[in-house]
Amino acid sequence: MAAPMAGRLAALGRRLAPPARAWLPGLTQVRWSRYGPSYLEPEVNKEVYRKPLEGMSEEEKTEWELKTLQPIKATASNVTSSVFSDPTISKFTNMIMKGGNKVLARSIVTQTLEAIKRKQIEKYHQASEEERESIECNPYIIFHQALKNCQPIIGLCNVQKGGKTYQVPSPLKDNRKRFLAMKWLITECREHKHHRTFMHEKLSQELLQAFNNEGPVIKRKHDMHKMAEANRAYAHYRWW
Amino acid sequence: MEQAHSMTDEGEAGRRALWIMLRSVKGVICQGPKLDSGYFLHASARAWLSAAVNQDVQIPAEKPRTVFRTSESNPANHAEQHEGQHYSIPLQEVKVVFPHGLPCRFQMQMRTFNESCLMVRKPALELLGYLKNTSFAHPAIRYVIYGEKGTGKTMTLCHAVHYCAKQDWLVLHIPDAHLWVKNCRELMQSSYNKERFDQPLEASTWLKNFKTSNDHFLKEIKTQQTYMWSKRESTEKGRPLGEVVEQVSPEELTLVHNLRKMVVNDWNGGAIVTTLSQTGSLFKPRSAYLPHELLGKEGFDTLDPFIPIQVSNYSQREFESCYQYYLDRKWLQHERASTEEGRKELLFLSNSNPWQMERISAYL
């Protein structure tokens, strides 16, 4: 894990950022935005626009009126108003993408979902009546559950003290957990499997194993937990 | 239809003598039963029906189910009231009638759903009507199925093949003529005609599949001349054709030359049904789908008096039927796919194109 010092200062600076425009020593603004502070986030969900004005509460009415007056940022190009869009799947696609080849990454992900669905539906049609209820066929549910099963609860942080760097157990933010789960899944498929098998085949296998709480990615998560447990003594080195 | 430009270079032995510019033909040649001219073997046709024991007959108790399924599994009885509905073919029959010829995505779907269901559509009904009225005394009529990519030409062809198999015709089903021309691994010089080359691999696979689908005929058709396979083996005159097919080393066949001969309608007692597609064709733009564009001048002239049958995207009713079928088979798993919003979005994304619809619903 990277040193958290810069991270803590950055978080502090962000909170004091415009309109307060605080300046902190050792902290330079690197990320700028063409949008001023008055710009609002776009609303992509079609359901919101179908709600009648009368059905909204006072708060919502004022917010709605604000939106008609204030400027709104442009939507990112990977955000759609499709009912089938899923932000987790988009993130996963982006992580699989290499060299900007989004077409290939998206095709891999869609083939993975199809492979998962086929395997599960084949199992479903060949199973008996009692087993059918327990078989999950929805690839999106399997994907989300597998990801949740792979997320570590506690992580390790590098803390320097007295010239030595210690691995200190520390809590992880949600984004970090999700990132680690996806990263482990993809690395597992890329590095530890036979290179001539298709990525979607490998990924579907890994996701199904993770869904059932077995397989190498779950093992890696458990290893992380065990390391954190082993280094419990250094937990007081953490000051945040 | 293929054009065989045989650019023969007698001087250069190593060069491929047959450069065929195939204009993408998946051909089916159905011959009526040659045994008794113009007389259908009704007994064996009935045998087919009774063999379909474990049919997936849908009980029309729940109203929505009858919209997209029909229990009529004999293509001969398909009429306009069945348009848009799916009929299922028992898996045993599928193995015999279609050893090759079904598109690979359809085969995957068959394996996943544990059943094979074809949709009854207007072009197929039209073609079946023509086939029902073929007179075996007249020369064979050529039908060309054409249409844009992914509209269902191969499936229409398979529907016709199923009908012919049920009516006990001899079916010569060549699934994709491009596979015979492109990426050939082995070429042998033909012993019959020194200028032609044979492709033993493709020919042997096709022969095996032909044997599976027409087993009962091969015993009855007799060979007309003596064939010399090698110095020691030969098939005598008058022996059943089954023996010839078993010796799968087709030195006598030069695939495309003979295919061309079959497509010329100088024989009577059957029909020729071909499908034109841009998918495997060489040097043709992606947007070309009309017969004149895809066949070129020579191909068009060879096929010239033919009946064109156009296949287009799903109509409203057919799309609805396909959507309901996928929902019923639990193929559309996304929780929003079963809503009205999801249905509209699916319609928009696929533009009612069957191929596109299948690909999109695969990952939803």
mmCIF file of N, CA and C in Angstrom, chain B residues 99-222:
data_model
loop_
_atom_site.group_PDB
_atom_site.id
_atom_site.type_symbol
_atom_site.label_atom_id
_atom_site.label_comp_id
_atom_site.label_asym_id
_atom_site.label_seq_id
_atom_site.Cartn_x
_atom_site.Cartn_y
_atom_site.Cartn_z
ATOM 1 N N PRO B 99 -27.301 -33.462 -39.632
ATOM 2 C CA PRO B 99 -25.967 -33.752 -39.096
ATOM 3 C C PRO B 99 -25.040 -32.551 -39.280
ATOM 4 N N HIS B 100 -25.275 -31.761 -40.315
ATOM 5 C CA HIS B 100 -24.585 -30.488 -40.491
ATOM 6 C C HIS B 100 -25.632 -29.511 -41.005
ATOM 7 N N GLY B 101 -25.366 -28.256 -41.020
ATOM 8 C CA GLY B 101 -26.312 -27.341 -41.643
ATOM 9 C C GLY B 101 -26.957 -26.370 -40.702
ATOM 10 N N LEU B 102 -27.071 -26.712 -39.419
ATOM 11 C CA LEU B 102 -27.631 -25.728 -38.499
ATOM 12 C C LEU B 102 -26.535 -24.748 -38.123
ATOM 13 N N PRO B 103 -26.851 -23.453 -38.018
ATOM 14 C CA PRO B 103 -25.824 -22.478 -37.645
ATOM 15 C C PRO B 103 -25.288 -22.772 -36.257
ATOM 16 N N CYS B 104 -23.994 -22.435 -36.003
ATOM 17 C CA CYS B 104 -23.386 -22.909 -34.752
ATOM 18 C C CYS B 104 -24.001 -22.266 -33.518
ATOM 19 N N ARG B 105 -24.485 -21.011 -33.665
ATOM 20 C CA ARG B 105 -25.112 -20.409 -32.490
ATOM 21 C C ARG B 105 -26.428 -21.113 -32.157
ATOM 22 N N PHE B 106 -27.100 -21.588 -33.197
ATOM 23 C CA PHE B 106 -28.338 -22.323 -32.952
ATOM 24 C C PHE B 106 -28.051 -23.649 -32.274
ATOM 25 N N GLN B 107 -26.913 -24.264 -32.652
ATOM 26 C CA GLN B 107 -26.552 -25.533 -32.015
ATOM 27 C C GLN B 107 -26.247 -25.309 -30.544
ATOM 28 N N MET B 108 -25.569 -24.176 -30.231
ATOM 29 C CA MET B 108 -25.293 -23.872 -28.823
ATOM 30 C C MET B 108 -26.599 -23.671 -28.076
ATOM 31 N N GLN B 109 -27.550 -22.983 -28.734
ATOM 32 C CA GLN B 109 -28.842 -22.743 -28.092
ATOM 33 C C GLN B 109 -29.574 -24.052 -27.852
ATOM 34 N N MET B 110 -29.442 -24.986 -28.806
ATOM 35 C CA MET B 110 -30.079 -26.295 -28.648
ATOM 36 C C MET B 110 -29.523 -27.011 -27.425
ATOM 37 N N ARG B 111 -28.192 -26.945 -27.276
ATOM 38 C CA ARG B 111 -27.571 -27.624 -26.148
ATOM 39 C C ARG B 111 -27.991 -26.984 -24.835
ATOM 40 N N THR B 112 -28.114 -25.647 -24.811
ATOM 41 C CA THR B 112 -28.448 -24.962 -23.560
ATOM 42 C C THR B 112 -29.897 -25.214 -23.167
ATOM 43 N N PHE B 113 -30.825 -25.073 -24.138
ATOM 44 C CA PHE B 113 -32.240 -25.194 -23.789
ATOM 45 C C PHE B 113 -32.719 -26.636 -23.748
ATOM 46 N N ASN B 114 -31.888 -27.557 -24.233
ATOM 47 C CA ASN B 114 -32.254 -28.970 -24.277
ATOM 48 C C ASN B 114 -33.417 -29.244 -25.229
ATOM 49 N N GLU B 115 -33.622 -28.363 -26.173
ATOM 50 C CA GLU B 115 -34.665 -28.580 -27.175
ATOM 51 C C GLU B 115 -34.299 -27.732 -28.389
ATOM 52 N N SER B 116 -34.854 -28.078 -29.553
ATOM 53 C CA SER B 116 -34.583 -27.241 -30.718
ATOM 54 C C SER B 116 -35.905 -26.745 -31.268
ATOM 55 N N CYS B 117 -36.057 -25.407 -31.288
ATOM 56 C CA CYS B 117 -37.300 -24.791 -31.737
ATOM 57 C C CYS B 117 -37.017 -23.861 -32.897
ATOM 58 N N LEU B 118 -37.752 -24.056 -33.993
ATOM 59 C CA LEU B 118 -37.622 -23.154 -35.137
ATOM 60 C C LEU B 118 -38.858 -22.282 -35.209
ATOM 61 N N MET B 119 -38.664 -21.018 -35.662
ATOM 62 C CA MET B 119 -39.845 -20.175 -35.809
ATOM 63 C C MET B 119 -40.402 -20.345 -37.207
ATOM 64 N N VAL B 120 -41.744 -20.432 -37.311
ATOM 65 C CA VAL B 120 -42.399 -20.523 -38.613
ATOM 66 C C VAL B 120 -42.564 -19.103 -39.138
ATOM 67 N N ARG B 121 -41.987 -18.811 -40.286
ATOM 68 C CA ARG B 121 -42.048 -17.440 -40.803
ATOM 69 C C ARG B 121 -42.579 -17.439 -42.215
ATOM 70 N N LYS B 122 -42.969 -16.245 -42.684
ATOM 71 C CA LYS B 122 -43.615 -16.144 -44.012
ATOM 72 C C LYS B 122 -42.780 -16.694 -45.156
ATOM 73 N N PRO B 123 -41.481 -16.324 -45.293
ATOM 74 C CA PRO B 123 -40.716 -16.847 -46.436
ATOM 75 C C PRO B 123 -40.672 -18.370 -46.459
ATOM 76 N N ALA B 124 -40.561 -18.964 -45.246
ATOM 77 C CA ALA B 124 -40.512 -20.428 -45.188
ATOM 78 C C ALA B 124 -41.836 -21.030 -45.630
ATOM 79 N N LEU B 125 -42.950 -20.387 -45.206
ATOM 80 C CA LEU B 125 -44.269 -20.898 -45.600
ATOM 81 C C LEU B 125 -44.436 -20.813 -47.112
ATOM 82 N N GLU B 126 -43.939 -19.692 -47.680
ATOM 83 C CA GLU B 126 -44.020 -19.524 -49.144
ATOM 84 C C GLU B 126 -43.261 -20.642 -49.840
ATOM 85 N N LEU B 127 -42.013 -20.872 -49.356
ATOM 86 C CA LEU B 127 -41.173 -21.902 -49.976
ATOM 87 C C LEU B 127 -41.802 -23.279 -49.847
ATOM 88 N N LEU B 128 -42.372 -23.560 -48.676
ATOM 89 C CA LEU B 128 -42.997 -24.863 -48.478
ATOM 90 C C LEU B 128 -44.182 -25.035 -49.409
ATOM 91 N N GLY B 129 -44.927 -23.927 -49.633
ATOM 92 C CA GLY B 129 -46.040 -23.990 -50.571
ATOM 93 C C GLY B 129 -45.574 -24.377 -51.960
ATOM 94 N N TYR B 130 -44.479 -23.756 -52.391
ATOM 95 C CA TYR B 130 -43.956 -24.105 -53.725
ATOM 96 C C TYR B 130 -43.505 -25.551 -53.782
ATOM 97 N N LEU B 131 -42.806 -25.985 -52.687
ATOM 98 C CA LEU B 131 -42.288 -27.351 -52.693
ATOM 99 C C LEU B 131 -43.421 -28.368 -52.714
ATOM 100 N N LYS B 132 -44.528 -28.015 -52.032
ATOM 101 C CA LYS B 132 -45.648 -28.961 -52.009
ATOM 102 C C LYS B 132 -46.218 -29.158 -53.404
ATOM 103 N N ASN B 133 -46.156 -28.076 -54.215
ATOM 104 C CA ASN B 133 -46.753 -28.175 -55.543
ATOM 105 C C ASN B 133 -45.764 -28.550 -56.626
ATOM 106 N N THR B 134 -44.570 -29.055 -56.258
ATOM 107 C CA THR B 134 -43.623 -29.416 -57.330
ATOM 108 C C THR B 134 -44.156 -30.615 -58.075
ATOM 109 N N SER B 135 -44.040 -30.547 -59.388
ATOM 110 C CA SER B 135 -44.427 -31.713 -60.182
ATOM 111 C C SER B 135 -43.136 -32.391 -60.605
ATOM 112 N N PHE B 136 -43.058 -33.688 -60.388
ATOM 113 C CA PHE B 136 -41.789 -34.368 -60.605
ATOM 114 C C PHE B 136 -41.504 -34.639 -62.061
ATOM 115 N N ALA B 137 -42.473 -34.398 -62.908
ATOM 116 C CA ALA B 137 -42.212 -34.636 -64.325
ATOM 117 C C ALA B 137 -41.439 -33.463 -64.920
ATOM 118 N N HIS B 138 -41.667 -32.262 -64.368
ATOM 119 C CA HIS B 138 -41.025 -31.074 -64.931
ATOM 120 C C HIS B 138 -39.613 -30.934 -64.415
ATOM 121 N N PRO B 139 -38.742 -30.150 -65.121
ATOM 122 C CA PRO B 139 -37.384 -29.948 -64.608
ATOM 123 C C PRO B 139 -37.398 -29.245 -63.250
ATOM 124 N N ALA B 140 -36.302 -29.460 -62.523
ATOM 125 C CA ALA B 140 -36.243 -28.933 -61.156
ATOM 126 C C ALA B 140 -36.244 -27.406 -61.160
ATOM 127 N N ILE B 141 -37.040 -26.808 -60.276
ATOM 128 C CA ILE B 141 -37.110 -25.352 -60.195
ATOM 129 C C ILE B 141 -36.071 -24.867 -59.189
ATOM 130 N N ARG B 142 -35.446 -23.725 -59.477
ATOM 131 C CA ARG B 142 -34.440 -23.177 -58.557
ATOM 132 C C ARG B 142 -35.055 -22.065 -57.723
ATOM 133 N N TYR B 143 -34.816 -22.156 -56.419
ATOM 134 C CA TYR B 143 -35.277 -21.106 -55.517
ATOM 135 C C TYR B 143 -34.052 -20.490 -54.869
ATOM 136 N N VAL B 144 -34.001 -19.166 -54.818
ATOM 137 C CA VAL B 144 -32.872 -18.513 -54.169
ATOM 138 C C VAL B 144 -33.391 -17.693 -52.997
ATOM 139 N N ILE B 145 -32.892 -18.017 -51.806
ATOM 140 C CA ILE B 145 -33.287 -17.288 -50.601
ATOM 141 C C ILE B 145 -32.234 -16.201 -50.379
ATOM 142 N N TYR B 146 -32.670 -14.968 -50.344
ATOM 143 C CA TYR B 146 -31.700 -13.899 -50.137
ATOM 144 C C TYR B 146 -32.230 -12.937 -49.087
ATOM 145 N N GLY B 147 -31.324 -12.100 -48.571
ATOM 146 C CA GLY B 147 -31.756 -11.142 -47.554
ATOM 147 C C GLY B 147 -30.548 -10.553 -46.871
ATOM 148 N N GLU B 148 -30.788 -9.556 -46.035
ATOM 149 C CA GLU B 148 -29.668 -8.909 -45.346
ATOM 150 C C GLU B 148 -29.104 -9.828 -44.284
ATOM 151 N N LYS B 149 -27.986 -9.379 -43.702
ATOM 152 C CA LYS B 149 -27.281 -10.268 -42.787
ATOM 153 C C LYS B 149 -28.106 -10.534 -41.544
ATOM 154 N N GLY B 150 -28.199 -11.798 -41.197
ATOM 155 C CA GLY B 150 -28.827 -12.151 -39.928
ATOM 156 C C GLY B 150 -30.341 -12.148 -39.939
ATOM 157 N N THR B 151 -30.956 -12.221 -41.114
ATOM 158 C CA THR B 151 -32.418 -12.175 -41.138
ATOM 159 C C THR B 151 -33.059 -13.544 -41.070
ATOM 160 N N GLY B 152 -32.275 -14.625 -41.210
ATOM 161 C CA GLY B 152 -32.878 -15.951 -41.047
ATOM 162 C C GLY B 152 -32.903 -16.789 -42.300
ATOM 163 N N LYS B 153 -31.929 -16.584 -43.208
ATOM 164 C CA LYS B 153 -31.930 -17.359 -44.451
ATOM 165 C C LYS B 153 -31.595 -18.817 -44.185
ATOM 166 N N THR B 154 -30.546 -19.047 -43.376
ATOM 167 C CA THR B 154 -30.153 -20.432 -43.122
ATOM 168 C C THR B 154 -31.247 -21.180 -42.390
ATOM 169 N N MET B 155 -31.932 -20.495 -41.469
ATOM 170 C CA MET B 155 -32.983 -21.176 -40.725
ATOM 171 C C MET B 155 -34.154 -21.515 -41.638
ATOM 172 N N THR B 156 -34.440 -20.632 -42.641
ATOM 173 C CA THR B 156 -35.495 -20.946 -43.614
ATOM 174 C C THR B 156 -35.113 -22.186 -44.399
ATOM 175 N N LEU B 157 -33.834 -22.221 -44.776
ATOM 176 C CA LEU B 157 -33.331 -23.388 -45.507
ATOM 177 C C LEU B 157 -33.492 -24.658 -44.682
ATOM 178 N N CYS B 158 -33.160 -24.550 -43.386
ATOM 179 C CA CYS B 158 -33.268 -25.736 -42.521
ATOM 180 C C CYS B 158 -34.716 -26.170 -42.378
ATOM 181 N N HIS B 159 -35.630 -25.211 -42.325
ATOM 182 C CA HIS B 159 -37.054 -25.527 -42.263
ATOM 183 C C HIS B 159 -37.455 -26.339 -43.484
ATOM 184 N N ALA B 160 -36.972 -25.868 -44.685
ATOM 185 C CA ALA B 160 -37.297 -26.575 -45.930
ATOM 186 C C ALA B 160 -36.695 -27.975 -45.922
ATOM 187 N N VAL B 161 -35.460 -28.090 -45.398
ATOM 188 C CA VAL B 161 -34.800 -29.404 -45.349
ATOM 189 C C VAL B 161 -35.588 -30.355 -44.459
ATOM 190 N N HIS B 162 -36.077 -29.835 -43.338
ATOM 191 C CA HIS B 162 -36.856 -30.657 -42.426
ATOM 192 C C HIS B 162 -38.124 -31.156 -43.116
ATOM 193 N N TYR B 163 -38.750 -30.219 -43.865
ATOM 194 C CA TYR B 163 -39.960 -30.598 -44.590
ATOM 195 C C TYR B 163 -39.658 -31.718 -45.586
ATOM 196 N N CYS B 164 -38.572 -31.534 -46.343
ATOM 197 C CA CYS B 164 -38.235 -32.534 -47.366
ATOM 198 C C CYS B 164 -37.891 -33.866 -46.730
ATOM 199 N N ALA B 165 -37.187 -33.816 -45.608
ATOM 200 C CA ALA B 165 -36.838 -35.071 -44.945
ATOM 201 C C ALA B 165 -38.097 -35.779 -44.472
ATOM 202 N N LYS B 166 -39.065 -34.999 -43.952
ATOM 203 C CA LYS B 166 -40.313 -35.591 -43.492
ATOM 204 C C LYS B 166 -41.112 -36.173 -44.657
ATOM 205 N N GLN B 167 -41.011 -35.504 -45.823
ATOM 206 C CA GLN B 167 -41.737 -36.001 -46.993
ATOM 207 C C GLN B 167 -40.969 -37.103 -47.686
ATOM 208 N N ASP B 168 -39.863 -37.532 -47.076
ATOM 209 C CA ASP B 168 -39.095 -38.657 -47.582
ATOM 210 C C ASP B 168 -38.433 -38.383 -48.928
ATOM 211 N N TRP B 169 -37.951 -37.189 -49.081
ATOM 212 C CA TRP B 169 -37.166 -36.882 -50.269
ATOM 213 C C TRP B 169 -35.707 -37.212 -49.979
ATOM 214 N N LEU B 170 -34.912 -37.378 -51.042
ATOM 215 C CA LEU B 170 -33.476 -37.533 -50.850
ATOM 216 C C LEU B 170 -32.899 -36.129 -50.754
ATOM 217 N N VAL B 171 -32.217 -35.829 -49.646
ATOM 218 C CA VAL B 171 -31.754 -34.464 -49.419
ATOM 219 C C VAL B 171 -30.239 -34.377 -49.555
ATOM 220 N N LEU B 172 -29.780 -33.547 -50.476
ATOM 221 C CA LEU B 172 -28.337 -33.308 -50.615
ATOM 222 C C LEU B 172 -28.083 -31.928 -50.032
ATOM 223 N N HIS B 173 -27.665 -31.900 -48.745
ATOM 224 C CA HIS B 173 -27.565 -30.618 -48.065
ATOM 225 C C HIS B 173 -26.104 -30.216 -47.984
ATOM 226 N N ILE B 174 -25.754 -29.150 -48.685
ATOM 227 C CA ILE B 174 -24.392 -28.646 -48.570
ATOM 228 C C ILE B 174 -24.464 -27.385 -47.719
ATOM 229 N N PRO B 175 -23.967 -27.423 -46.495
ATOM 230 C CA PRO B 175 -24.209 -26.316 -45.579
ATOM 231 C C PRO B 175 -23.542 -25.010 -46.002
ATOM 232 N N ASP B 176 -22.279 -25.065 -46.387
ATOM 233 C CA ASP B 176 -21.611 -23.819 -46.741
ATOM 234 C C ASP B 176 -20.590 -24.100 -47.820
ATOM 235 N N ALA B 177 -20.895 -23.634 -49.025
ATOM 236 C CA ALA B 177 -19.988 -23.953 -50.120
ATOM 237 C C ALA B 177 -18.645 -23.238 -49.962
ATOM 238 N N HIS B 178 -18.613 -22.150 -49.157
ATOM 239 C CA HIS B 178 -17.339 -21.440 -48.953
ATOM 240 C C HIS B 178 -16.322 -22.296 -48.230
ATOM 241 N N LEU B 179 -16.804 -23.179 -47.333
ATOM 242 C CA LEU B 179 -15.874 -24.007 -46.581
ATOM 243 C C LEU B 179 -15.107 -24.938 -47.509
ATOM 244 N N TRP B 180 -15.718 -25.247 -48.672
ATOM 245 C CA TRP B 180 -15.025 -26.137 -49.605
ATOM 246 C C TRP B 180 -13.930 -25.420 -50.370
ATOM 247 N N VAL B 181 -14.059 -24.111 -50.449
ATOM 248 C CA VAL B 181 -13.125 -23.386 -51.300
ATOM 249 C C VAL B 181 -12.002 -22.750 -50.496
ATOM 250 N N LYS B 182 -12.369 -22.182 -49.322
ATOM 251 C CA LYS B 182 -11.357 -21.444 -48.577
ATOM 252 C C LYS B 182 -10.540 -22.349 -47.673
ATOM 253 N N ASN B 183 -9.307 -22.009 -47.460
ATOM 254 C CA ASN B 183 -8.432 -22.654 -46.473
ATOM 255 C C ASN B 183 -8.401 -24.168 -46.614
ATOM 256 N N CYS B 184 -8.164 -24.628 -47.842
ATOM 257 C CA CYS B 184 -8.153 -26.078 -48.038
ATOM 258 C C CYS B 184 -6.796 -26.622 -47.617
ATOM 259 N N ARG B 185 -6.793 -27.708 -46.837
ATOM 260 C CA ARG B 185 -5.522 -28.234 -46.351
ATOM 261 C C ARG B 185 -4.869 -29.195 -47.332
ATOM 262 N N GLU B 186 -5.687 -30.112 -47.883
ATOM 263 C CA GLU B 186 -5.116 -31.133 -48.764
ATOM 264 C C GLU B 186 -5.731 -31.046 -50.134
ATOM 265 N N LEU B 187 -4.903 -31.136 -51.132
ATOM 266 C CA LEU B 187 -5.415 -31.162 -52.502
ATOM 267 C C LEU B 187 -4.803 -32.346 -53.210
ATOM 268 N N MET B 188 -5.654 -33.122 -53.886
ATOM 269 C CA MET B 188 -5.095 -34.241 -54.648
ATOM 270 C C MET B 188 -5.556 -34.118 -56.075
ATOM 271 N N GLN B 189 -4.728 -34.517 -56.956
ATOM 272 C CA GLN B 189 -5.118 -34.457 -58.356
ATOM 273 C C GLN B 189 -6.182 -35.513 -58.628
ATOM 274 N N SER B 190 -7.208 -35.114 -59.390
ATOM 275 C CA SER B 190 -8.305 -36.050 -59.642
ATOM 276 C C SER B 190 -7.872 -37.108 -60.631
ATOM 277 N N SER B 191 -8.186 -38.362 -60.352
ATOM 278 C CA SER B 191 -7.786 -39.421 -61.278
ATOM 279 C C SER B 191 -8.735 -39.493 -62.451
ATOM 280 N N TYR B 192 -9.944 -38.984 -62.254
ATOM 281 C CA TYR B 192 -10.971 -39.037 -63.301
ATOM 282 C C TYR B 192 -10.637 -38.053 -64.415
ATOM 283 N N ASN B 193 -10.265 -36.878 -63.988
ATOM 284 C CA ASN B 193 -9.948 -35.837 -64.966
ATOM 285 C C ASN B 193 -8.692 -35.130 -64.487
ATOM 286 N N LYS B 194 -7.604 -35.284 -65.211
ATOM 287 C CA LYS B 194 -6.320 -34.810 -64.708
ATOM 288 C C LYS B 194 -6.305 -33.320 -64.396
ATOM 289 N N GLU B 195 -7.226 -32.553 -64.971
ATOM 290 C CA GLU B 195 -7.165 -31.104 -64.780
ATOM 291 C C GLU B 195 -7.800 -30.656 -63.484
ATOM 292 N N ARG B 196 -8.506 -31.543 -62.809
ATOM 293 C CA ARG B 196 -9.245 -31.110 -61.618
ATOM 294 C C ARG B 196 -8.538 -31.596 -60.358
ATOM 295 N N PHE B 197 -8.818 -30.886 -59.254
ATOM 296 C CA PHE B 197 -8.240 -31.237 -57.965
ATOM 297 C C PHE B 197 -9.345 -31.613 -56.995
ATOM 298 N N ASP B 198 -9.033 -32.554 -56.137
ATOM 299 C CA ASP B 198 -10.003 -33.001 -55.144
ATOM 300 C C ASP B 198 -9.608 -32.536 -53.760
ATOM 301 N N GLN B 199 -10.593 -32.411 -52.915
ATOM 302 C CA GLN B 199 -10.327 -32.080 -51.510
ATOM 303 C C GLN B 199 -10.845 -33.215 -50.662
ATOM 304 N N PRO B 200 -9.980 -34.147 -50.316
ATOM 305 C CA PRO B 200 -10.480 -35.344 -49.621
ATOM 306 C C PRO B 200 -11.087 -35.064 -48.255
ATOM 307 N N LEU B 201 -10.525 -34.099 -47.505
ATOM 308 C CA LEU B 201 -11.033 -33.862 -46.139
ATOM 309 C C LEU B 201 -12.474 -33.387 -46.148
ATOM 310 N N GLU B 202 -12.695 -32.298 -46.898
ATOM 311 C CA GLU B 202 -14.053 -31.740 -46.906
ATOM 312 C C GLU B 202 -15.042 -32.731 -47.490
ATOM 313 N N ALA B 203 -14.591 -33.400 -48.556
ATOM 314 C CA ALA B 203 -15.510 -34.323 -49.222
ATOM 315 C C ALA B 203 -15.879 -35.471 -48.292
ATOM 316 N N SER B 204 -14.898 -35.978 -47.536
ATOM 317 C CA SER B 204 -15.208 -37.119 -46.671
ATOM 318 C C SER B 204 -16.144 -36.728 -45.544
ATOM 319 N N THR B 205 -15.953 -35.524 -44.960
ATOM 320 C CA THR B 205 -16.885 -35.092 -43.898
ATOM 321 C C THR B 205 -18.289 -34.959 -44.459
ATOM 322 N N TRP B 206 -18.360 -34.366 -45.646
ATOM 323 C CA TRP B 206 -19.694 -34.176 -46.223
ATOM 324 C C TRP B 206 -20.360 -35.505 -46.530
ATOM 325 N N LEU B 207 -19.562 -36.460 -47.030
ATOM 326 C CA LEU B 207 -20.118 -37.775 -47.350
ATOM 327 C C LEU B 207 -20.653 -38.469 -46.111
ATOM 328 N N LYS B 208 -19.904 -38.341 -45.012
ATOM 329 C CA LYS B 208 -20.346 -38.974 -43.764
ATOM 330 C C LYS B 208 -21.680 -38.410 -43.328
ATOM 331 N N ASN B 209 -21.802 -37.074 -43.406
ATOM 332 C CA ASN B 209 -23.056 -36.446 -42.999
ATOM 333 C C ASN B 209 -24.189 -36.813 -43.938
ATOM 334 N N PHE B 210 -23.867 -36.891 -45.233
ATOM 335 C CA PHE B 210 -24.885 -37.285 -46.214
ATOM 336 C C PHE B 210 -25.412 -38.680 -45.904
ATOM 337 N N LYS B 211 -24.473 -39.545 -45.490
ATOM 338 C CA LYS B 211 -24.878 -40.907 -45.164
ATOM 339 C C LYS B 211 -25.822 -40.908 -43.969
ATOM 340 N N THR B 212 -25.505 -40.084 -42.930
ATOM 341 C CA THR B 212 -26.376 -40.044 -41.748
ATOM 342 C C THR B 212 -27.785 -39.624 -42.107
ATOM 343 N N SER B 213 -27.900 -38.614 -42.997
ATOM 344 C CA SER B 213 -29.244 -38.110 -43.236
ATOM 345 C C SER B 213 -30.023 -38.960 -44.220
ATOM 346 N N ASN B 214 -29.347 -39.672 -45.101
ATOM 347 C CA ASN B 214 -30.095 -40.408 -46.118
ATOM 348 C C ASN B 214 -29.823 -41.893 -46.077
ATOM 349 N N ASP B 215 -29.661 -42.409 -44.874
ATOM 350 C CA ASP B 215 -29.279 -43.806 -44.713
ATOM 351 C C ASP B 215 -30.191 -44.775 -45.455
ATOM 352 N N HIS B 216 -31.499 -44.540 -45.298
ATOM 353 C CA HIS B 216 -32.437 -45.513 -45.833
ATOM 354 C C HIS B 216 -32.478 -45.518 -47.349
ATOM 355 N N PHE B 217 -31.984 -44.449 -47.979
ATOM 356 C CA PHE B 217 -32.003 -44.444 -49.439
ATOM 357 C C PHE B 217 -30.804 -45.143 -50.039
ATOM 358 N N LEU B 218 -29.683 -45.060 -49.298
ATOM 359 C CA LEU B 218 -28.439 -45.515 -49.907
ATOM 360 C C LEU B 218 -28.471 -47.006 -50.228
ATOM 361 N N LYS B 219 -29.299 -47.743 -49.472
ATOM 362 C CA LYS B 219 -29.356 -49.171 -49.777
ATOM 363 C C LYS B 219 -30.056 -49.412 -51.096
ATOM 364 N N GLU B 220 -30.945 -48.469 -51.460
ATOM 365 C CA GLU B 220 -31.803 -48.733 -52.605
ATOM 366 C C GLU B 220 -31.241 -48.217 -53.919
ATOM 367 N N ILE B 221 -30.460 -47.143 -53.845
ATOM 368 C CA ILE B 221 -29.934 -46.593 -55.098
ATOM 369 C C ILE B 221 -28.751 -47.435 -55.552
ATOM 370 N N LYS B 222 -28.805 -47.859 -56.818
ATOM 371 C CA LYS B 222 -27.727 -48.740 -57.312
ATOM 372 C C LYS B 222 -26.714 -47.933 -58.101
#
